Amino acid sequence: MPGIGIPPLEKTIPPIVKRNYGKWIYHEVPRPGVLKHVAESGEECYTVRAGMPANGRVSTALARSICAVADKYAEGHLRITRRQSLELVGVPEAQIDAAIVDLNALGLPVGGVDHTLHNIVACTGWIHCQFAATGAAAISKALSDDLYDIFLKEDLPAKLKVAISGCVNNCGEGITADIGVIGIHRDLPRVDDEKVKKCEMALIISVCPTGAIRPKPPKSVQVDPNRCMHCVACVGQCEGMPIGDPVTDGVAIYVGGKSGNAGSGPNFAKLVIPYLPNTPPRWPETSAAVREIIEAWVAGAHKHERIIDWINRIGWEKFFEKLNIPMTYKQLDGYVLWPMSSRTGVRFHW
Ligand code: SF4
Ligand code: SF4
C-alpha cells in the first residue's frame, strides 16, 4: 500500500547505483578503505568506508557532520552497512583523498575493506539492554583501539570479522563472526514474588527451554539451579525475574563463524574460551585473547583462508594446542541441527 513502510528502494539509492542496478561485473580495492565497482557500461563507482563509533551510535551533532561530508563528496549518499560501518557511495575518484581527510577529522578512520579487520559490530549491551551480561559496545571500543593498526591496512590472509553480543541472544551476531565475544550470565534469575504475581505465570513457566521454572504457591515461581542454563528467556517475560551479577557475569570467546556464502559457506562459531571476567573499561583479558587468536591465524593461514578455513585445514586440536588453551568438555559441541536452524534466520546468507 503506498505510503506504508520504508521508502521505495529506487528513491533512496544513489543515481549511479540505480543506473547500474544488476549490472555490476566486478569490484576491486584500489587502496585500504576504498571500493571500486565497475559496471557493464564501464562506469566506475567509488565507495569510501569508515569505521563508526561502537554500536554505530552517534550524537546528533556527529550525524549532522557525517551528512555534511556525504553532501560534499557523495551527493548526500551514505549508508550504514550491516557491520555498522559508514560508506560514502559514489565519491568522484579525484575527491577520495579529501573525503578521507574530512572523515578522519571527524574521528572516523577509513579502512575495514576486504583482507583486513572489518568494523567491529556490537549490540547495545549494558548501554540499555536488560539482558546484557557485558558492555558489548565498550568491548568493541577497547578491541577496536587495540586492533587499530590492523584496521588501517590490507595485509591479513583474508577478511577478519569480530562481533560482540552482550548475551546469548546474539543480537551482535558473535556466533557468525570469525571471532565472537559473547556475554554470559552465571547467576540465576532473582525471583521477586511481589512482581512475579502480576505477570502471566503460564508464560514464564512455558518459555523456559529446560523446564527450570516451577510454580511456587500461592502465586510465584521458583528456579531449579540444576536446570537453569542462564539463557535469559524468562527475563524478558516478567520484570520480577531479573538476571545479572557484576561479579560472576563475563564473556565467552567463540571462533570460526562465518555468515557469507564465499569459500566454505556459512558456519556457526565454536566455543573456545568458556569464561573471561568483565574488566571494564579496557577488558585486557578479552583483548589479549582476541589478539592471540588473530596472531596465530596470521602466522599459520594461507592466503584467502578465513579463520574457520585455516582451522578446518589444521584441525581443532591443533588450534587449541597452538593457542595453549586447554580443551575441556565445555568446548564439545553436539548441535547437529545448526544448518537447519541458520537457514531459518533472516540474517544468515545461504
Ligand atoms: S545480544 Fe543480548 S544484550 Fe545484546 S542487545 Fe541482544 S538481548 Fe541485549
Ligand atoms: S534463564 Fe533460561 S534456563 Fe534459566 S530459568 Fe530463565 S528461561 Fe529457564
Short mmCIF file of C-alpha atoms and ligand atoms in Angstrom, two decimals:
data_model
loop_
_atom_site.label_atom_id
_atom_site.label_comp_id
_atom_site.label_asym_id
_atom_site.label_seq_id
_atom_site.Cartn_x
_atom_site.Cartn_y
_atom_site.Cartn_z
CA MET A 1 0.00 0.00 0.00
CA PRO A 2 1.50 3.40 -0.94
CA GLY A 3 2.74 5.44 1.99
CA ILE A 4 3.20 2.46 4.28
CA GLY A 5 6.62 1.11 5.29
CA ILE A 6 10.12 2.15 4.29
CA PRO A 7 10.59 4.37 1.21
CA PRO A 8 10.88 2.54 -2.12
CA LEU A 9 14.45 1.43 -2.89
CA GLU A 10 14.68 3.42 -6.12
CA LYS A 11 14.06 6.63 -4.19
CA THR A 12 16.95 6.13 -1.79
CA ILE A 13 19.81 4.60 -3.76
CA PRO A 14 22.40 6.89 -5.40
CA PRO A 15 21.79 7.66 -9.11
CA ILE A 16 24.97 5.85 -10.17
CA VAL A 17 23.81 2.71 -8.34
CA LYS A 18 20.31 3.00 -9.83
CA ARG A 19 21.71 3.36 -13.35
CA ASN A 20 23.75 0.19 -12.96
CA TYR A 21 21.35 -1.83 -10.83
CA GLY A 22 22.02 -5.52 -11.52
CA LYS A 23 24.76 -4.68 -13.99
CA TRP A 24 27.89 -4.67 -11.85
CA ILE A 25 30.54 -7.02 -13.21
CA TYR A 26 33.39 -6.81 -10.71
CA HIS A 27 34.87 -4.83 -7.87
CA GLU A 28 38.35 -4.22 -6.53
CA VAL A 29 40.01 -2.49 -3.61
CA PRO A 30 42.39 0.14 -5.03
CA ARG A 31 43.55 1.22 -1.54
CA PRO A 32 42.63 0.49 2.08
CA GLY A 33 39.07 1.52 2.84
CA VAL A 34 38.11 2.26 -0.79
CA LEU A 35 35.99 0.04 -3.06
CA LYS A 36 35.74 0.44 -6.82
CA HIS A 37 32.76 -1.20 -8.51
CA VAL A 38 32.76 -1.42 -12.31
CA ALA A 39 29.53 -1.79 -14.30
CA GLU A 40 28.89 -3.36 -17.73
CA SER A 41 28.79 0.15 -19.20
CA GLY A 42 32.31 0.79 -17.90
CA GLU A 43 31.03 3.26 -15.31
CA GLU A 44 33.00 3.18 -12.05
CA CYS A 45 31.57 3.76 -8.59
CA TYR A 46 33.97 4.54 -5.74
CA THR A 47 32.89 3.91 -2.17
CA VAL A 48 34.80 5.14 0.87
CA ARG A 49 34.26 3.05 4.00
CA ALA A 50 34.94 4.24 7.55
CA GLY A 51 34.69 2.71 10.98
CA MET A 52 31.88 4.07 13.15
CA PRO A 53 31.79 4.58 16.92
CA ALA A 54 30.92 1.45 18.92
CA ASN A 55 27.44 0.05 18.24
CA GLY A 56 27.16 2.53 15.33
CA ARG A 57 25.99 5.03 17.93
CA VAL A 58 26.49 8.72 17.14
CA SER A 59 25.35 12.01 18.61
CA THR A 60 23.03 14.25 16.59
CA ALA A 61 25.98 16.61 16.07
CA LEU A 62 28.19 13.85 14.65
CA ALA A 63 25.33 12.55 12.49
CA ARG A 64 24.94 16.06 11.04
CA SER A 65 28.69 16.32 10.41
CA ILE A 66 28.69 12.94 8.66
CA CYS A 67 25.77 14.05 6.48
CA ALA A 68 27.68 17.24 5.61
CA VAL A 69 30.65 15.15 4.41
CA ALA A 70 28.28 12.94 2.41
CA ASP A 71 26.71 16.06 0.84
CA LYS A 72 30.15 17.40 -0.04
CA TYR A 73 31.59 14.28 -1.65
CA ALA A 74 28.78 11.83 -2.47
CA GLU A 75 25.73 13.95 -3.34
CA GLY A 76 24.37 13.12 0.10
CA HIS A 77 24.53 9.38 -0.39
CA LEU A 78 25.71 7.39 2.60
CA ARG A 79 24.78 4.05 4.04
CA ILE A 80 25.43 2.18 7.24
CA THR A 81 26.44 -1.38 6.47
CA ARG A 82 25.35 -4.49 8.35
CA ARG A 83 28.71 -4.30 10.14
CA GLN A 84 27.91 -0.79 11.39
CA SER A 85 30.44 0.81 9.00
CA LEU A 86 29.81 4.11 7.27
CA GLU A 87 30.02 4.17 3.47
CA LEU A 88 30.04 7.22 1.21
CA VAL A 89 28.79 5.86 -2.10
CA GLY A 90 29.71 7.42 -5.44
CA VAL A 91 32.67 9.61 -4.43
CA PRO A 92 34.44 11.01 -7.53
CA GLU A 93 37.91 9.45 -7.82
CA ALA A 94 39.63 12.84 -7.66
CA GLN A 95 37.93 13.66 -4.34
CA ILE A 96 38.72 10.44 -2.45
CA ASP A 97 41.75 11.92 -0.67
CA ALA A 98 39.81 14.95 0.50
CA ALA A 99 36.88 12.80 1.67
CA ILE A 100 39.27 10.66 3.72
CA VAL A 101 40.81 13.77 5.31
CA ASP A 102 37.34 15.06 6.27
CA LEU A 103 36.24 11.68 7.69
CA ASN A 104 39.46 11.39 9.68
CA ALA A 105 38.87 14.91 11.02
CA LEU A 106 35.56 13.64 12.46
CA GLY A 107 37.46 10.81 14.17
CA LEU A 108 36.27 8.19 11.68
CA PRO A 109 39.16 6.02 10.42
CA VAL A 110 38.94 4.86 6.80
CA GLY A 111 39.60 1.14 6.33
CA GLY A 112 37.93 -2.19 7.01
CA VAL A 113 37.58 -3.47 3.43
CA ASP A 114 38.48 -6.93 2.17
CA HIS A 115 41.58 -8.66 3.68
CA THR A 116 41.66 -6.74 6.93
CA LEU A 117 39.77 -6.28 10.18
CA HIS A 118 36.25 -5.09 9.35
CA ASN A 119 34.41 -2.69 11.62
CA ILE A 120 33.72 -4.45 14.92
CA VAL A 121 29.98 -5.00 15.40
CA ALA A 122 28.41 -4.73 18.83
CA CYS A 123 24.92 -4.82 20.24
CA THR A 124 23.80 -2.28 22.84
CA GLY A 125 24.77 -4.48 25.79
CA TRP A 126 24.92 -2.64 29.07
CA ILE A 127 24.02 0.69 27.44
CA HIS A 128 20.32 -0.11 27.62
CA CYS A 129 19.54 -3.80 27.41
CA GLN A 130 18.18 -5.62 30.46
CA PHE A 131 19.52 -8.97 29.21
CA ALA A 132 23.15 -7.87 28.92
CA ALA A 133 25.91 -9.72 30.75
CA THR A 134 28.59 -7.39 29.47
CA GLY A 135 29.32 -3.98 27.96
CA ALA A 136 29.28 -5.07 24.32
CA ALA A 137 29.84 -1.59 22.88
CA ALA A 138 32.59 -0.86 25.41
CA ILE A 139 34.38 -4.11 24.48
CA SER A 140 34.03 -3.15 20.84
CA LYS A 141 35.73 0.19 21.59
CA ALA A 142 38.53 -1.49 23.57
CA LEU A 143 39.17 -4.09 20.83
CA SER A 144 38.94 -1.50 18.03
CA ASP A 145 41.58 0.59 19.76
CA ASP A 146 43.80 -2.43 20.30
CA LEU A 147 43.46 -3.62 16.69
CA TYR A 148 43.51 -0.16 15.11
CA ASP A 149 46.76 -0.80 13.22
CA ILE A 150 45.21 -3.86 11.52
CA PHE A 151 42.04 -1.98 10.52
CA LEU A 152 44.01 0.63 8.57
CA LYS A 153 45.96 -1.88 6.46
CA GLU A 154 45.06 -4.62 3.98
CA ASP A 155 47.55 -7.27 4.93
CA LEU A 156 45.65 -10.10 6.64
CA PRO A 157 45.30 -13.51 4.95
CA ALA A 158 41.55 -12.91 4.49
CA LYS A 159 38.63 -10.94 5.93
CA LEU A 160 38.50 -10.75 9.71
CA LYS A 161 35.14 -10.12 11.33
CA VAL A 162 34.87 -9.62 15.06
CA ALA A 163 31.50 -9.20 16.74
CA ILE A 164 30.33 -8.62 20.30
CA SER A 165 27.00 -9.75 21.73
CA GLY A 166 26.01 -8.72 25.22
CA CYS A 167 24.29 -12.04 25.90
CA VAL A 168 23.42 -15.35 24.32
CA ASN A 169 20.55 -13.78 22.39
CA ASN A 170 23.33 -12.79 19.99
CA CYS A 171 21.93 -9.58 18.50
CA GLY A 172 25.57 -8.64 17.89
CA GLU A 173 25.92 -11.84 15.84
CA GLY A 174 29.03 -13.04 17.68
CA ILE A 175 28.20 -16.58 16.67
CA THR A 176 28.65 -15.88 12.94
CA ALA A 177 31.86 -13.83 13.20
CA ASP A 178 35.41 -15.11 12.82
CA ILE A 179 35.86 -14.17 16.46
CA GLY A 180 32.81 -13.62 18.65
CA VAL A 181 32.77 -12.22 22.15
CA ILE A 182 29.51 -13.18 23.84
CA GLY A 183 28.33 -12.05 27.26
CA ILE A 184 27.33 -14.84 29.62
CA HIS A 185 25.44 -14.90 32.88
CA ARG A 186 26.30 -17.44 35.52
CA ASP A 187 23.75 -16.46 38.17
CA LEU A 188 20.07 -17.40 38.38
CA PRO A 189 17.12 -15.13 37.68
CA ARG A 190 16.24 -13.46 41.01
CA VAL A 191 12.57 -14.11 41.64
CA ASP A 192 10.71 -11.17 43.16
CA ASP A 193 7.45 -12.73 44.39
CA GLU A 194 5.59 -9.41 44.54
CA LYS A 195 6.37 -8.56 40.92
CA VAL A 196 6.03 -12.11 39.59
CA LYS A 197 2.45 -12.37 40.88
CA LYS A 198 1.49 -9.56 38.49
CA CYS A 199 2.96 -11.44 35.48
CA GLU A 200 1.46 -14.21 33.39
CA MET A 201 2.63 -17.30 35.25
CA ALA A 202 1.98 -19.82 32.46
CA LEU A 203 4.07 -17.78 30.06
CA ILE A 204 7.04 -17.51 32.44
CA ILE A 205 6.98 -21.26 33.02
CA SER A 206 6.49 -22.29 29.40
CA VAL A 207 9.18 -20.02 27.99
CA CYS A 208 11.99 -21.82 29.84
CA PRO A 209 13.71 -24.22 27.40
CA THR A 210 14.98 -26.52 30.13
CA GLY A 211 11.91 -26.69 32.36
CA ALA A 212 13.80 -25.00 35.19
CA ILE A 213 10.87 -22.83 36.29
CA ARG A 214 8.21 -24.37 38.51
CA PRO A 215 5.16 -22.85 40.26
CA LYS A 216 5.69 -21.71 43.85
CA PRO A 217 2.36 -21.41 45.68
CA PRO A 218 0.43 -19.32 46.21
CA LYS A 219 1.35 -17.20 43.15
CA SER A 220 5.01 -17.14 42.27
CA VAL A 221 7.71 -19.31 40.70
CA GLN A 222 10.98 -20.93 41.68
CA VAL A 223 14.06 -21.65 39.56
CA ASP A 224 15.85 -25.00 39.71
CA PRO A 225 19.58 -24.16 39.83
CA ASN A 226 20.48 -27.56 38.39
CA ARG A 227 18.42 -26.94 35.25
CA CYS A 228 18.86 -23.22 34.57
CA MET A 229 21.29 -22.52 31.74
CA HIS A 230 21.17 -18.71 32.19
CA CYS A 231 19.60 -18.19 28.77
CA VAL A 232 17.64 -15.04 29.77
CA ALA A 233 14.46 -16.24 28.03
CA CYS A 234 12.36 -15.74 31.18
CA VAL A 235 13.89 -12.35 31.92
CA GLY A 236 12.04 -10.65 29.09
CA GLN A 237 8.70 -12.09 30.16
CA CYS A 238 8.48 -10.62 33.62
CA GLU A 239 10.18 -7.76 35.40
CA GLY A 240 10.18 -9.90 38.53
CA MET A 241 12.86 -12.21 37.06
CA PRO A 242 15.98 -10.02 36.60
CA ILE A 243 19.33 -11.70 35.97
CA GLY A 244 22.91 -10.47 36.09
CA ASP A 245 25.66 -10.16 38.64
CA PRO A 246 28.61 -7.79 38.24
CA VAL A 247 30.99 -10.29 39.84
CA THR A 248 30.04 -13.54 38.11
CA ASP A 249 28.97 -12.25 34.67
CA GLY A 250 31.59 -12.23 31.95
CA VAL A 251 32.24 -13.20 28.35
CA ALA A 252 32.95 -16.32 26.32
CA ILE A 253 35.08 -16.31 23.17
CA TYR A 254 33.80 -18.09 20.06
CA VAL A 255 35.91 -18.74 16.98
CA GLY A 256 35.29 -19.76 13.37
CA GLY A 257 31.93 -18.23 12.50
CA LYS A 258 31.11 -17.01 9.03
CA SER A 259 27.90 -15.62 7.55
CA GLY A 260 28.77 -15.35 3.86
CA ASN A 261 28.45 -17.85 1.04
CA ALA A 262 32.00 -17.44 -0.24
CA GLY A 263 34.54 -20.26 0.18
CA SER A 264 33.34 -22.96 2.53
CA GLY A 265 29.98 -21.23 3.13
CA PRO A 266 28.36 -20.11 6.38
CA ASN A 267 29.32 -21.58 9.69
CA PHE A 268 28.49 -21.21 13.37
CA ALA A 269 31.47 -20.36 15.58
CA LYS A 270 32.55 -22.79 18.29
CA LEU A 271 33.16 -22.07 21.94
CA VAL A 272 36.89 -21.73 22.58
CA ILE A 273 37.24 -19.86 25.88
CA PRO A 274 34.26 -20.52 28.18
CA TYR A 275 34.75 -17.58 30.53
CA LEU A 276 36.69 -14.36 30.92
CA PRO A 277 35.76 -11.79 33.57
CA ASN A 278 34.18 -8.42 32.91
CA THR A 279 37.03 -5.97 33.38
CA PRO A 280 35.89 -2.55 32.15
CA PRO A 281 36.86 -0.14 30.82
CA ARG A 282 39.52 -1.87 28.66
CA TRP A 283 38.83 -5.61 29.09
CA PRO A 284 42.54 -6.55 28.93
CA GLU A 285 41.99 -10.34 29.18
CA THR A 286 39.47 -10.32 26.32
CA SER A 287 41.66 -8.04 24.25
CA ALA A 288 44.72 -10.25 24.78
CA ALA A 289 42.78 -13.43 23.91
CA VAL A 290 41.43 -11.92 20.67
CA ARG A 291 44.87 -10.68 19.65
CA GLU A 292 46.46 -14.08 20.32
CA ILE A 293 43.89 -15.82 18.12
CA ILE A 294 44.50 -13.31 15.33
CA GLU A 295 48.27 -13.67 15.59
CA ALA A 296 48.10 -17.48 15.47
CA TRP A 297 45.83 -17.31 12.40
CA VAL A 298 48.05 -14.77 10.61
CA ALA A 299 51.12 -16.92 11.31
CA GLY A 300 49.53 -20.14 10.05
CA ALA A 301 46.93 -19.30 7.41
CA HIS A 302 47.30 -19.49 3.65
CA LYS A 303 46.23 -16.52 1.56
CA HIS A 304 42.40 -16.21 1.37
CA GLU A 305 41.88 -18.58 4.33
CA ARG A 306 39.33 -17.24 6.81
CA ILE A 307 39.86 -18.41 10.39
CA ILE A 308 37.47 -21.37 10.04
CA ASP A 309 39.12 -22.46 6.77
CA TRP A 310 42.52 -22.41 8.49
CA ILE A 311 41.17 -24.38 11.46
CA ASN A 312 39.43 -26.90 9.20
CA ARG A 313 42.78 -27.48 7.47
CA ILE A 314 44.87 -27.92 10.62
CA GLY A 315 42.16 -29.40 12.88
CA TRP A 316 40.60 -28.04 16.08
CA GLU A 317 43.02 -30.00 18.30
CA LYS A 318 45.96 -28.25 16.66
CA PHE A 319 44.20 -24.91 17.01
CA PHE A 320 43.77 -25.39 20.76
CA GLU A 321 47.37 -26.57 21.00
CA LYS A 322 48.71 -23.50 19.18
CA LEU A 323 46.70 -21.18 21.41
CA ASN A 324 47.67 -23.12 24.50
CA ILE A 325 44.02 -23.34 25.54
CA PRO A 326 43.05 -26.47 27.48
CA MET A 327 40.25 -28.45 25.81
CA THR A 328 37.50 -29.45 28.22
CA TYR A 329 34.05 -30.97 27.88
CA LYS A 330 32.71 -27.40 27.79
CA GLN A 331 34.03 -26.96 24.28
CA LEU A 332 32.26 -30.03 22.93
CA ASP A 333 29.52 -29.03 20.57
CA GLY A 334 26.86 -31.52 19.63
CA TYR A 335 24.41 -29.19 17.93
CA VAL A 336 23.99 -31.10 14.68
CA LEU A 337 20.90 -29.17 13.58
CA TRP A 338 22.67 -25.82 13.13
CA PRO A 339 22.42 -25.65 9.31
CA MET A 340 18.64 -26.07 9.52
CA SER A 341 18.47 -23.54 12.32
CA SER A 342 20.59 -20.98 10.49
CA ARG A 343 18.54 -21.29 7.30
CA THR A 344 15.52 -20.08 9.22
CA GLY A 345 17.27 -16.85 10.27
CA VAL A 346 16.75 -13.75 8.13
CA ARG A 347 20.30 -12.53 8.71
CA PHE A 348 22.12 -15.61 7.52
CA HIS A 349 23.22 -15.74 3.86
CA TRP A 350 22.64 -19.20 2.49
S1 SF4 B 1 22.57 -9.69 22.43
FE1 SF4 B 1 21.61 -9.67 24.45
S2 SF4 B 1 22.49 -7.84 25.44
FE2 SF4 B 1 22.81 -7.60 23.26
S3 SF4 B 1 21.02 -6.40 22.56
FE3 SF4 B 1 20.58 -8.61 22.24
S4 SF4 B 1 19.44 -9.19 24.05
FE4 SF4 B 1 20.50 -7.27 24.56
S1 SF4 B 2 17.38 -18.12 32.47
FE1 SF4 B 2 16.65 -19.56 30.88
S2 SF4 B 2 17.07 -21.59 31.69
FE2 SF4 B 2 17.21 -20.15 33.42
S3 SF4 B 2 15.18 -20.16 34.33
FE3 SF4 B 2 15.19 -18.47 32.86
S4 SF4 B 2 14.40 -19.36 30.96
FE4 SF4 B 2 14.97 -21.08 32.28
#
